[in-house]
């Protein structure tokens, strides 16, 4: 058989590419096969970072292509899957929901089927060559809906997705769960809060704030900016994924968060303070003068927060980077981009 490989879907996206960097740095013996459709959200520059690396192979392809997935599983001794590939931008899901249903639901279904057909025998037990196989589904806290001013989501929270994005992720979570209960497919799922860090697509909040500020353009904040998110540095998310992928109990779900709740307005001001300090405006005033409140997103969830007790106590994981340090690393990354 070929060398063991872990299939990373969506490995050219924001979290996927950070995860590949993390594995290449921390697990030199692990072989990765990155599968990515290269939608607008992919960062092709990641391939340049990895081009000399013998641990990694790349295939451009769609997780909705069942034949391609069968070929990949058959030809590459895929022993693990870390499934990041998704349509991920809530605003796009409101204007164009179909791609979210196709990739997030059907794509996840085809991946589960490829893993089931390759790893399991007719008695629904793992074939001898796949005894340690594992499918890790990456999901979001948005499947739980919105919170009021208090409380936090945990693994026990009932699903109540509010956007086409979160509904499609919720459907994929349920499919993953059903493949464990029906077929005993070895799965784990993580539901994580908002990530920030290097290599995020320019359409997302923090890159937008930085780009608009530097270009001296109005910085758009939805509504009053009072919506609250729990922010987690992407590298801490990567370490959580690795911990669950290696040590999580099969069939279980782990909520991952950064214990770092911020309103969108406070987050924006924190980014702009770093810019004021390290790249002052030509006119000497604060970038915060550029903040402009715009019409709120349809159905905008008020607050998300995560109670990450389970992953902390059962797997010993915790976020290692303070919000302040992580935000500085992030802002410096975008300032240095293109230099
Ligand atoms: N960004 C966050 O804050 C966050 C938080 C929690 C969970 N998540 C989840 O993490 C995962 C990754 O999120 P992200 O922010 O890195 O997303 P992203 O949009 O930055 O990247 C998604 C990647 O998937 C690829 N892709 C899209 N459709 C595909 C298809 N049909 N076949 C193959 N590849 C395809 C894209 O080309 C892109 O490279 C998603 O499942 C998302 O739901 C994200």
Coordinates of C-alpha atoms and ligand atoms in Angstrom, one line a residue:
X1 CA 0.0 0.0 0.0
X2 CA 1.0 3.7 -0.5
X3 CA 2.2 5.8 2.4
X4 CA -0.6 6.8 4.8
X5 CA -2.2 10.1 3.9
X6 CA -4.5 12.6 5.6
X7 CA -6.9 14.2 3.2
X8 CA -7.4 17.9 3.9
X9 CA -10.4 19.3 2.1
X10 CA -10.5 23.1 1.6
X11 CA -6.8 23.3 2.4
X12 CA -6.3 26.5 0.5
X13 CA -8.9 28.4 2.6
X14 CA -8.3 30.5 5.6
X15 CA -8.4 27.9 8.4
X16 CA -7.4 24.9 6.1
X17 CA -4.1 26.6 5.0
X18 CA -3.2 27.7 8.5
X19 CA -3.8 24.0 9.6
X20 CA -1.6 22.7 6.8
X21 CA 1.2 25.1 7.9
X22 CA 0.7 23.9 11.5
X23 CA 0.9 20.2 10.6
X24 CA 4.0 20.8 8.3
X25 CA 5.7 22.5 11.2
X26 CA 4.7 20.2 14.0
X27 CA 4.3 16.7 12.4
X28 CA 7.1 16.2 9.9
X29 CA 6.2 12.5 9.5
X30 CA 2.6 13.2 8.5
X31 CA 1.7 13.1 4.8
X32 CA -1.1 15.4 3.5
X33 CA -3.2 15.4 0.4
X34 CA -4.9 18.8 0.0
X35 CA -8.1 18.8 -2.1
X36 CA -9.5 22.2 -3.0
X37 CA -11.9 23.4 -5.7
X38 CA -10.0 26.7 -5.7
X39 CA -13.1 28.9 -5.5
X40 CA -12.7 32.7 -5.1
X41 CA -12.1 32.0 -1.4
X42 CA -8.9 29.9 -2.0
X43 CA -5.5 31.4 -1.6
X44 CA -3.3 30.0 -4.4
X45 CA -0.2 31.6 -2.7
X46 CA -0.4 28.9 -0.1
X47 CA 0.8 26.5 -2.8
X48 CA 3.9 28.6 -3.2
X49 CA 4.7 28.3 0.5
X50 CA 4.4 24.5 0.2
X51 CA 6.0 23.8 -3.2
X52 CA 9.3 22.5 -1.9
X53 CA 7.6 20.3 0.8
X54 CA 7.7 16.6 0.1
X55 CA 5.0 15.8 2.8
X56 CA 2.3 17.5 0.7
X57 CA 0.4 16.8 -2.5
X58 CA -2.3 18.9 -4.0
X59 CA -5.3 18.1 -6.2
X60 CA -7.6 20.7 -7.6
X61 CA -11.1 19.2 -7.4
X62 CA -14.7 19.4 -6.0
X63 CA -15.9 17.5 -3.0
X64 CA -19.2 17.1 -4.8
X65 CA -17.4 14.9 -7.5
X66 CA -18.1 11.4 -6.1
X67 CA -16.0 9.7 -8.8
X68 CA -13.0 11.9 -8.0
X69 CA -13.4 11.2 -4.3
X70 CA -13.5 7.4 -4.9
X71 CA -10.3 7.7 -7.0
X72 CA -8.6 9.7 -4.3
X73 CA -9.5 7.3 -1.5
X74 CA -8.6 4.3 -3.6
X75 CA -5.3 5.6 -4.9
X76 CA -3.8 7.3 -1.9
X77 CA -4.3 5.2 1.2
X78 CA -6.3 7.9 2.9
X79 CA -6.4 7.1 6.6
X80 CA -7.7 10.4 7.9
X81 CA -9.9 13.3 6.6
X82 CA -9.9 16.8 8.0
X83 CA -12.9 18.4 6.3
X84 CA -12.7 22.2 6.0
X85 CA -14.1 22.7 2.5
X86 CA -17.2 24.8 2.6
X87 CA -18.8 27.9 1.4
X88 CA -18.2 30.0 4.5
X89 CA -19.4 33.6 4.1
X90 CA -22.8 34.4 5.6
X91 CA -23.5 37.4 3.4
X92 CA -22.9 35.2 0.3
X93 CA -25.3 32.6 1.7
X94 CA -28.0 35.3 1.9
X95 CA -27.6 36.5 -1.7
X96 CA -26.6 33.1 -3.3
X97 CA -27.6 30.1 -1.0
X98 CA -27.4 27.3 -3.6
X99 CA -23.7 26.8 -3.5
X100 CA -24.0 26.5 0.3
X101 CA -26.4 23.6 -0.1
X102 CA -24.3 22.0 -2.8
X103 CA -20.9 22.1 -1.2
X104 CA -21.7 22.1 2.5
X105 CA -24.4 19.4 2.4
X106 CA -23.9 17.4 -0.7
X107 CA -20.1 17.7 -0.7
X108 CA -20.0 16.5 2.9
X109 CA -22.3 13.6 2.0
X110 CA -20.1 12.5 -0.9
X111 CA -17.0 12.6 1.4
X112 CA -18.7 10.5 4.0
X113 CA -19.8 8.0 1.3
X114 CA -16.2 7.8 0.0
X115 CA -14.9 7.2 3.5
X116 CA -17.6 4.6 4.2
X117 CA -17.1 2.7 1.0
X118 CA -13.3 2.7 1.5
X119 CA -12.9 2.1 5.2
X120 CA -15.8 -0.2 6.2
X121 CA -16.6 -3.7 5.3
X122 CA -20.2 -5.1 4.9
X123 CA -20.5 -5.7 8.6
X124 CA -19.9 -1.9 9.2
X125 CA -16.6 -2.5 10.9
X126 CA -13.3 -1.0 9.8
X127 CA -11.4 -3.1 7.3
X128 CA -8.0 -4.3 8.7
X129 CA -6.1 -1.7 6.7
X130 CA -8.1 1.1 8.1
X131 CA -8.3 0.3 11.9
X132 CA -7.1 3.8 12.8
X133 CA -9.0 5.7 10.2
X134 CA -10.8 8.9 11.3
X135 CA -13.0 11.6 9.7
X136 CA -12.9 15.0 11.4
X137 CA -15.7 17.4 10.4
X138 CA -15.0 21.1 11.0
X139 CA -18.0 23.1 11.9
X140 CA -19.2 26.3 13.4
X141 CA -20.9 27.6 16.6
X142 CA -23.4 29.4 14.2
X143 CA -25.4 26.1 14.0
X144 CA -26.7 26.9 17.5
X145 CA -28.4 30.1 16.5
X146 CA -28.1 33.3 18.6
X147 CA -27.7 34.0 22.3
X148 CA -29.1 36.8 24.4
X149 CA -26.9 38.8 26.7
X150 CA -26.0 35.8 28.9
X151 CA -25.2 32.1 28.6
X152 CA -23.0 30.2 26.2
X153 CA -23.3 27.4 23.6
X154 CA -22.0 24.0 24.5
X155 CA -22.2 20.5 22.9
X156 CA -25.6 20.1 24.6
X157 CA -27.2 23.2 23.0
X158 CA -30.1 22.4 20.6
X159 CA -29.5 23.4 16.9
X160 CA -31.2 26.5 15.7
X161 CA -29.4 27.8 12.6
X162 CA -30.6 31.2 11.3
X163 CA -28.8 31.8 8.0
X164 CA -28.5 29.6 4.9
X165 CA -24.8 29.2 5.8
X166 CA -25.5 27.9 9.3
X167 CA -28.4 25.8 8.1
X168 CA -26.2 24.1 5.6
X169 CA -23.5 23.5 8.2
X170 CA -26.1 22.2 10.6
X171 CA -27.3 19.7 7.9
X172 CA -23.7 18.5 7.4
X173 CA -23.2 18.1 11.1
X174 CA -26.3 15.9 11.3
X175 CA -25.1 13.8 8.3
X176 CA -21.7 13.2 10.0
X177 CA -23.5 12.3 13.2
X178 CA -25.8 9.8 11.4
X179 CA -22.8 8.1 9.7
X180 CA -21.4 7.3 13.2
X181 CA -24.7 6.0 14.5
X182 CA -25.8 4.2 11.4
X183 CA -22.5 2.8 10.0
X184 CA -20.1 3.3 12.9
X185 CA -17.9 5.5 10.7
X186 CA -15.2 6.8 12.9
X187 CA -16.0 10.5 13.1
X188 CA -15.4 13.5 15.4
X189 CA -16.8 17.0 15.0
X190 CA -15.6 20.4 16.3
X191 CA -17.9 23.5 16.4
X192 CA -15.8 26.6 16.7
X193 CA -16.4 30.3 17.3
X194 CA -15.2 33.1 15.0
X195 CA -11.6 32.7 13.9
X196 CA -9.1 35.5 13.1
X197 CA -5.5 35.5 11.9
X198 CA -3.3 35.5 8.9
X199 CA -4.5 34.4 5.4
X200 CA -8.2 35.3 5.8
X201 CA -10.0 36.3 2.6
X202 CA -10.2 40.0 2.1
X203 CA -14.1 40.0 2.3
X204 CA -14.1 39.1 6.0
X205 CA -14.3 41.6 8.9
X206 CA -10.8 42.1 10.1
X207 CA -9.1 42.3 6.6
X208 CA -11.8 44.6 5.5
X209 CA -11.2 47.0 8.4
X210 CA -7.5 47.1 7.7
X211 CA -7.8 47.5 4.0
X212 CA -10.4 50.3 4.2
X213 CA -8.5 52.1 6.9
X214 CA -5.2 52.1 4.9
X215 CA -7.1 53.2 1.8
X216 CA -8.7 56.1 3.8
X217 CA -12.2 54.7 3.0
X218 CA -15.3 54.5 5.2
X219 CA -15.0 51.4 7.4
X220 CA -18.4 49.6 7.3
X221 CA -19.9 48.3 10.6
X222 CA -23.3 46.6 10.4
X223 CA -26.0 48.3 12.4
X224 CA -24.9 49.6 15.8
X225 CA -21.9 47.3 15.9
X226 CA -23.2 45.8 19.2
X227 CA -23.3 42.2 17.9
X228 CA -21.0 40.0 20.0
X229 CA -18.7 37.2 18.7
X230 CA -16.3 35.0 20.6
X231 CA -12.9 35.4 18.8
X232 CA -10.3 32.6 18.6
X233 CA -6.9 32.9 17.0
X234 CA -6.7 30.6 14.1
X235 CA -3.5 28.9 15.3
X236 CA -5.2 28.0 18.6
X237 CA -8.1 26.6 16.5
X238 CA -5.5 24.5 14.6
X239 CA -4.1 23.1 17.8
X240 CA -7.6 22.2 19.0
X241 CA -8.4 20.4 15.7
X242 CA -5.2 18.4 16.0
X243 CA -5.9 17.5 19.6
X244 CA -9.5 16.3 18.7
X245 CA -8.3 14.5 15.5
X246 CA -5.7 12.6 17.5
X247 CA -7.4 12.1 20.9
X248 CA -11.1 12.9 20.6
X249 CA -13.6 10.2 21.4
X250 CA -15.2 8.8 18.2
X251 CA -18.8 10.0 17.6
X252 CA -18.3 13.0 19.9
X253 CA -18.6 16.7 19.4
X254 CA -16.3 19.3 20.9
X255 CA -17.1 23.0 21.1
X256 CA -14.1 25.2 20.7
X257 CA -13.8 28.9 21.7
X258 CA -11.4 31.6 22.8
X259 CA -13.2 33.0 25.9
X260 CA -12.8 36.3 24.1
X261 CA -16.2 38.0 23.5
X262 CA -16.1 41.3 21.7
X263 CA -18.7 43.5 20.1
X264 CA -17.9 44.1 16.4
X265 CA -17.4 47.8 17.2
X266 CA -14.9 47.0 20.0
X267 CA -13.1 44.6 17.7
X268 CA -12.9 47.2 15.0
X269 CA -11.6 49.8 17.5
X270 CA -8.9 47.4 18.8
X271 CA -7.7 46.8 15.2
X272 CA -7.7 50.6 14.5
X273 CA -5.7 51.3 17.7
X274 CA -2.9 49.0 16.5
X275 CA -2.9 50.8 13.2
X276 CA -2.9 54.2 14.9
X277 CA 0.2 53.1 16.8
X278 CA 2.1 51.3 14.1
X279 CA 0.9 53.0 10.9
X280 CA -0.4 56.4 11.9
X281 CA -2.8 58.2 9.5
X282 CA -1.2 60.8 7.3
X283 CA -3.4 63.5 8.8
X284 CA -2.5 62.6 12.4
X285 CA -6.0 61.7 13.6
X286 CA -7.3 58.2 14.6
X287 CA -8.6 55.8 12.0
X288 CA -11.7 55.4 14.1
X289 CA -13.0 58.5 12.5
X290 CA -13.5 56.4 9.4
X291 CA -16.0 54.0 11.1
X292 CA -19.4 54.2 9.3
X293 CA -22.5 52.3 10.4
X294 CA -24.3 50.6 7.5
X295 CA -27.6 48.8 7.2
X296 CA -27.6 45.7 9.3
X297 CA -27.2 42.2 7.8
X298 CA -30.6 40.4 7.4
X299 CA -31.3 38.2 10.4
X300 CA -28.0 39.2 12.0
X301 CA -27.5 37.0 15.1
X302 CA -27.0 39.1 18.2
X303 CA -24.4 37.1 20.2
X304 CA -22.4 33.9 20.0
X305 CA -20.3 32.5 23.0
X306 CA -18.8 29.1 23.6
X307 CA -18.4 27.1 26.7
X308 CA -15.3 25.1 25.9
X309 CA -15.2 23.2 29.2
X310 CA -15.4 19.7 27.5
X311 CA -12.3 20.1 25.2
X312 CA -10.4 21.8 28.1
X313 CA -11.1 19.2 30.7
X314 CA -11.2 16.0 28.7
X315 CA -8.5 16.7 26.2
X316 CA -6.4 19.3 28.0
X317 CA -6.6 21.9 25.3
X318 CA -6.7 25.6 25.8
X319 CA -6.0 28.7 23.7
X320 CA -2.3 29.7 24.1
X321 CA -2.3 33.2 22.5
X322 CA -3.8 36.2 24.2
X323 CA -6.4 38.1 22.2
X324 CA -4.1 41.2 22.2
X325 CA -1.0 39.4 21.0
X326 CA -3.0 37.5 18.3
X327 CA -4.6 40.7 17.0
X328 CA -1.2 42.3 16.7
X329 CA 0.2 39.3 14.8
X330 CA -2.9 39.5 12.5
X331 CA -2.7 43.2 11.8
X332 CA 1.0 43.0 11.1
X333 CA 0.4 40.1 8.7
X334 CA -2.1 42.2 6.6
X335 CA 0.1 45.3 6.8
X336 CA 3.1 43.3 5.4
X337 CA 1.1 41.6 2.7
X338 CA 2.2 42.5 -0.7
X339 CA 5.4 44.1 0.5
Ligands
LIG1 N1 -13.8 31.2 9.5 C1 -14.4 31.0 10.7 O1 -14.4 31.9 11.6 C2 -14.9 29.7 11.0 C3 -15.4 29.4 12.3 C4 -15.9 28.1 12.6 C5 -15.9 27.2 11.7 N2 -15.5 27.4 10.4 C6 -15.6 26.4 9.4 O2 -14.2 26.1 9.0 C7 -14.2 25.6 7.7 C8 -13.2 26.5 6.9 O3 -13.6 27.9 7.0 P1 -12.7 29.0 6.3 O4 -13.0 30.3 7.0 O5 -11.3 28.5 6.2 O6 -13.4 29.0 4.9 P2 -12.8 29.7 3.5 O7 -14.0 30.1 2.8 O8 -11.7 30.6 3.8 O9 -12.2 28.4 2.7 C9 -12.9 27.4 2.2 C10 -12.1 26.6 1.2 O10 -12.9 25.5 0.7 C11 -12.7 25.4 -0.7 N3 -13.9 24.9 -1.3 C12 -15.2 25.5 -1.4 N4 -16.0 24.7 -2.0 C13 -15.4 23.6 -2.3 C14 -15.7 22.4 -2.9 N5 -17.0 22.2 -3.4 N6 -14.8 21.4 -3.1 C15 -13.5 21.6 -2.6 N7 -13.1 22.7 -2.0 C16 -14.0 23.7 -1.9 C17 -12.4 26.9 -1.1 O11 -11.8 26.9 -2.4 C18 -11.6 27.4 0.0 O12 -10.2 27.2 -0.2 C19 -15.6 25.8 7.1 O13 -16.2 24.5 7.1 C20 -16.3 26.7 8.1 O14 -17.7 26.4 8.2 C21 -15.0 28.7 10.0

